[in-house]
Amino acid sequence: MEILDGKKISNDIKSEIKAEVDKMKERGEKVPHLAAVIVGSDGASLTYVGSKVRSCERVGFESTLVQMPSTTSEQELLKKIEELNQDDNIDGFIVQLPLPDQIDTQKVIMAVHPDKDVDGFHPMNFGKMALDMSTFIPATPFGILELLERYKVDTKGKHTVVIGRSHIVGRPMSILMGRKGWPGNSTVTLTHSQTKNITQITSQADIIISALGVPNFLKAEMVKDDAVVIDVGITRVPDESRPRGYYLTGDVDFENVSKKASYITPVPGGVGPMTIAMLLKNTLLARERHRSRS
Ligand code: NAP
């Protein structure tokens, strides 16, 4: 069994991006600028946004954090998004999800200009991804592809089972693993909460990508020998004995599944850090495209 070490690979990617940014600085060019909008004060969201902003600093990007109160109206958020769309200094931006109930997430996703949509959530970018066109690939699926590529995991002709069909992870992942090319060329089964006999399906899989957010969902008896197991899930489990009052766990019973798997991602230290690295990669791409347009 080999660990797919997202922490190490994400650090490699950040070093590569930093080297690019250093070259931009030497040439006297503007460096990439990422803005992140957060509405409300959800603990997990603040943590995610904080680490995105810190990672920007680490690679030499400019970053802007826009914090808005949980009472922000949809109109106020849409106005802020329009300002960011118009701001020539900002190459790309994200709006951290989930949003408070009074805000329609779909309207927000539609409002972000596709050229600045480094999350790859806008229908135009999602459509391009589905059509194998060059675009911003959502950071978590992009990070999983990068991990598979850097560890040279064979995906051609393999049966990939994706658990979860969310628009940000499961659905795009299923499309990407089925595309022509590598990583891809898999035969994909997309499963969800209405899937019957899920154990029967996962136990036939060569590659399992689990993105549902249920701790210890994927057990050893659901996995065949030598399967590749990618655990996207991140759940905070309350635990007063820990300094933060919780610990993080994935969807996979790591202790037992790792004994059968050929490759497996840990949680934390697997897909999570890759997501941030690929957001930075998308921002670098946004800067390059922005420069070529102006
Ligand atoms: P989501 O929007 O809640 O979607 C969960 C999916 O899992 C849904 O499609 C749901 O099916 C399915 N599901 C729920 N219970 C199921 C069951 N018992 N059997 C089969 N499928 C089931 O979640 P998400 O945003 O994709 O996130 C999933 C997990 O990944 C969460 O733990 C999240 O924190 C984590 N995550 C991690 C990263 C990272 O960077 N590592 C990034 C994003 C998300 P239905 O569609 O039928 O409801």
XYZ file of C-alpha atoms and ligand atoms in Angstrom:
342
model
C 0.000 0.000 0.000
C 1.236 3.447 -0.878
C -0.053 6.673 0.629
C -1.056 9.332 -1.885
C 0.605 12.139 0.026
C -1.404 15.250 -0.750
C 0.568 17.302 1.727
C 3.866 16.601 -0.005
C 2.516 16.950 -3.562
C 0.697 20.186 -2.708
C 3.955 21.580 -1.295
C 5.733 20.592 -4.528
C 3.029 22.381 -6.553
C 3.248 25.471 -4.372
C 7.038 25.556 -4.849
C 6.542 25.300 -8.630
C 4.006 28.147 -8.537
C 6.303 30.254 -6.362
C 9.119 29.779 -8.890
C 6.755 31.046 -11.639
C 5.766 34.037 -9.521
C 9.432 34.838 -8.789
C 10.050 34.909 -12.550
C 7.079 37.245 -13.027
C 8.527 39.557 -10.383
C 11.960 39.514 -12.044
C 10.330 40.512 -15.323
C 8.532 43.337 -13.494
C 5.128 41.812 -14.213
C 2.074 42.002 -12.008
C 1.692 38.924 -9.788
C -1.592 36.948 -9.592
C -4.209 38.374 -7.251
C -6.885 36.145 -5.679
C -9.828 37.502 -3.712
C -11.943 35.364 -1.393
C -15.406 36.370 -0.222
C -16.820 34.887 2.944
C -20.323 35.575 4.225
C -20.898 34.832 7.919
C -18.643 33.286 10.509
C -18.959 29.502 10.076
C -15.874 28.003 11.762
C -14.983 25.514 9.009
C -15.476 28.101 6.239
C -13.285 30.632 8.055
C -10.573 27.977 8.434
C -10.711 27.070 4.734
C -10.648 30.681 3.567
C -7.852 31.509 6.021
C -5.649 28.748 4.659
C -6.395 29.785 1.063
C -5.289 33.337 1.828
C -2.153 32.177 3.695
C -1.241 29.913 0.789
C -1.490 32.894 -1.576
C 1.028 34.748 0.553
C 3.331 31.733 0.602
C 3.589 31.576 -3.185
C 3.898 35.357 -3.587
C 0.372 36.098 -4.842
C -1.551 39.141 -3.764
C -4.705 38.266 -1.852
C -7.794 40.070 -0.636
C -10.193 38.722 1.951
C -13.701 40.161 1.803
C -15.623 39.369 4.978
C -19.358 40.068 5.008
C -21.781 39.560 7.925
C -24.171 36.579 8.013
C -27.058 39.050 7.576
C -25.772 40.129 4.130
C -28.588 40.224 1.575
C -28.394 38.530 -1.808
C -28.382 41.957 -3.477
C -25.447 43.155 -1.357
C -23.429 40.059 -2.203
C -24.239 40.338 -5.914
C -23.105 43.983 -5.806
C -19.789 42.944 -4.224
C -19.342 40.252 -6.876
C -19.921 42.804 -9.623
C -17.263 45.058 -8.062
C -14.806 42.157 -8.104
C -15.756 41.331 -11.704
C -14.936 44.927 -12.681
C -11.767 45.261 -10.597
C -8.893 44.986 -13.063
C -6.428 44.389 -10.248
C -8.072 41.062 -9.311
C -7.412 38.071 -11.563
C -9.723 35.579 -9.906
C -12.006 35.216 -6.934
C -14.028 32.691 -4.996
C -17.158 32.936 -2.916
C -16.848 30.447 -0.065
C -19.785 28.017 0.157
C -22.130 27.305 1.854
C -23.928 30.662 1.891
C -26.602 31.744 4.399
C -30.169 30.675 3.551
C -31.302 34.131 2.344
C -28.840 33.927 -0.566
C -29.493 31.864 -3.695
C -26.216 30.009 -4.341
C -27.033 29.436 -8.007
C -27.512 33.173 -8.604
C -24.142 33.798 -6.969
C -22.381 31.169 -9.093
C -23.936 32.694 -12.227
C -22.840 36.204 -11.202
C -19.107 35.452 -11.064
C -17.530 36.359 -14.415
C -16.345 33.101 -16.075
C -12.882 34.603 -16.677
C -12.454 35.136 -12.914
C -14.229 31.951 -11.799
C -11.169 30.128 -10.420
C -13.462 27.671 -8.600
C -14.754 26.523 -12.012
C -18.371 26.524 -10.793
C -19.911 28.800 -13.476
C -21.997 26.811 -16.012
C -19.810 28.108 -18.839
C -16.682 26.681 -17.228
C -18.430 23.506 -16.101
C -19.720 23.018 -19.662
C -16.257 23.557 -21.120
C -14.863 21.000 -18.680
C -17.512 18.495 -19.754
C -16.591 19.146 -23.405
C -12.835 18.640 -22.792
C -12.134 22.323 -23.505
C -9.451 24.285 -21.674
C -11.000 25.915 -18.608
C -10.862 26.212 -14.813
C -11.447 22.727 -13.403
C -13.028 22.777 -9.899
C -10.139 22.626 -7.443
C -10.978 19.404 -5.584
C -11.453 17.196 -8.680
C -8.450 18.944 -10.277
C -6.393 18.068 -7.182
C -7.438 14.412 -7.373
C -6.425 14.233 -11.054
C -3.072 15.782 -10.182
C -2.479 13.248 -7.377
C -3.294 10.331 -9.701
C -0.980 11.802 -12.329
C 1.973 12.458 -10.045
C 1.772 8.940 -8.567
C 1.345 7.539 -12.110
C -1.833 5.689 -11.145
C -3.218 3.792 -14.123
C -6.837 4.785 -14.795
C -7.308 3.528 -18.382
C -10.022 0.888 -18.668
C -10.440 0.810 -14.887
C -13.803 0.828 -13.163
C -14.036 4.032 -11.148
C -16.849 4.360 -8.626
C -17.586 7.871 -7.379
C -19.691 8.191 -4.217
C -21.571 11.494 -4.065
C -22.888 13.639 -6.939
C -22.392 17.182 -5.643
C -21.731 19.873 -8.237
C -18.349 20.680 -6.725
C -16.870 17.206 -6.245
C -18.713 14.030 -7.257
C -20.370 15.154 -10.493
C -17.293 16.834 -12.044
C -15.098 13.959 -10.840
C -17.291 11.438 -12.636
C -17.044 13.452 -15.863
C -13.272 13.873 -15.607
C -12.552 10.207 -14.891
C -14.602 9.232 -17.945
C -12.977 11.695 -20.346
C -10.616 10.638 -23.096
C -7.064 10.963 -21.810
C -5.084 10.383 -18.646
C -6.048 10.487 -15.867
C -9.379 9.364 -17.315
C -10.487 6.715 -19.773
C -12.179 4.985 -16.853
C -15.574 3.336 -16.930
C -17.412 5.386 -14.340
C -20.283 4.600 -11.983
C -21.684 7.610 -10.121
C -23.435 6.644 -6.892
C -25.497 8.691 -4.415
C -27.953 8.382 -1.557
C -30.566 6.682 -3.764
C -28.167 4.012 -5.051
C -29.198 0.486 -4.162
C -26.659 -2.210 -3.215
C -23.770 0.229 -3.004
C -21.486 -2.408 -1.455
C -21.962 -4.598 -4.515
C -20.894 -1.677 -6.713
C -17.920 -0.448 -4.672
C -16.572 -3.966 -4.208
C -16.163 -4.207 -8.000
C -14.304 -0.918 -8.257
C -10.653 -0.536 -9.222
C -10.766 3.088 -8.077
C -13.134 4.519 -5.445
C -13.553 8.246 -4.961
C -15.609 8.866 -1.854
C -17.183 12.326 -1.448
C -20.214 12.110 0.784
C -19.179 13.425 4.193
C -20.158 10.420 6.316
C -17.358 9.286 8.663
C -16.273 5.647 8.267
C -18.815 5.037 5.486
C -16.417 3.045 3.299
C -15.508 -0.125 5.145
C -12.995 -2.825 4.242
C -15.719 -5.255 3.105
C -16.838 -2.686 0.494
C -13.414 -2.577 -1.153
C -11.651 -5.185 -3.262
C -7.966 -6.023 -2.858
C -5.569 -3.532 -4.473
C -8.220 -0.870 -5.092
C -7.161 2.781 -5.272
C -9.081 4.705 -2.608
C -9.475 8.484 -2.655
C -11.129 9.947 0.437
C -12.551 13.423 -0.170
C -14.690 13.574 2.952
C -13.848 15.951 5.762
C -16.022 15.831 8.856
C -15.333 17.597 12.142
C -15.998 15.163 14.959
C -16.425 16.877 18.355
C -13.740 15.768 20.835
C -13.147 17.780 23.985
C -9.787 16.085 24.583
C -8.331 17.857 21.506
C -7.025 21.412 21.713
C -9.495 22.545 18.995
C -12.403 20.602 20.468
C -12.719 18.373 17.383
C -10.768 16.147 15.042
C -11.058 15.709 11.289
C -12.044 12.441 9.698
C -12.766 11.240 6.189
C -15.381 8.901 4.700
C -13.080 5.897 4.772
C -12.306 3.468 7.587
C -8.629 4.141 6.964
C -7.230 1.638 9.421
C -8.889 -1.356 7.785
C -9.277 -0.184 4.172
C -5.588 0.761 3.959
C -4.691 -2.918 4.557
C -6.429 -3.847 1.272
C -5.799 -0.780 -0.916
C -2.919 -0.351 -3.375
C -3.042 3.449 -2.945
C -4.996 5.509 -0.436
C -5.297 9.155 0.597
C -5.182 10.004 4.313
C -7.436 12.546 6.035
C -6.068 15.024 6.837
C -3.148 15.353 4.430
C -4.682 13.904 1.263
C -7.191 15.657 -0.961
C -7.616 18.731 1.310
C -4.188 20.323 0.711
C -4.424 19.460 -3.004
C -7.620 21.511 -3.279
C -5.818 24.639 -2.113
C -2.816 24.016 -4.371
C -5.079 23.671 -7.417
C -6.967 26.840 -6.540
C -3.597 28.602 -6.692
C -2.882 26.899 -10.021
C -6.209 28.150 -11.385
C -5.380 31.661 -10.157
C -2.033 31.558 -11.956
C -3.894 30.480 -15.092
C -6.403 33.315 -14.594
C -3.504 35.814 -14.386
C -1.930 34.456 -17.580
C -5.242 34.670 -19.428
C -5.933 38.136 -18.038
C -2.531 39.345 -19.266
C -3.051 37.878 -22.728
C -6.450 39.673 -23.003
C -5.121 43.095 -21.987
P -22.684 17.244 -0.504
O -23.019 18.366 -1.406
O -23.327 17.143 0.827
O -22.971 15.901 -1.312
C -22.901 14.659 -0.686
C -23.230 13.583 -1.689
O -23.159 12.337 -1.022
C -24.645 13.709 -2.269
O -24.611 13.466 -3.655
C -25.417 12.617 -1.529
O -26.426 12.032 -2.312
C -24.329 11.602 -1.288
N -24.643 10.744 -0.168
C -25.043 11.099 1.079
N -25.262 10.024 1.846
C -25.018 8.948 1.069
C -25.045 7.550 1.280
N -25.402 7.035 2.462
N -24.705 6.750 0.250
C -24.334 7.240 -0.941
N -24.264 8.569 -1.193
C -24.611 9.399 -0.211
O -21.142 17.143 -0.210
P -19.826 17.689 -0.971
O -19.812 19.174 -0.958
O -19.602 16.962 -2.245
O -18.742 17.172 0.077
C -18.615 15.819 0.407
C -17.556 15.666 1.484
O -16.326 16.112 0.957
C -17.787 16.516 2.750
O -17.255 15.815 3.858
C -16.961 17.759 2.493
O -16.540 18.379 3.680
C -15.805 17.170 1.751
N -15.105 18.095 0.860
C -13.759 18.064 0.923
C -13.031 18.863 0.085
C -11.542 18.788 0.155
O -10.885 19.705 -0.254
N -10.989 17.677 0.633
C -13.655 19.724 -0.804
C -15.057 19.702 -0.872
C -15.776 18.872 -0.033
P -27.742 12.860 -2.829
O -27.252 13.669 -3.984
O -28.681 11.796 -3.221
O -28.186 13.702 -1.672
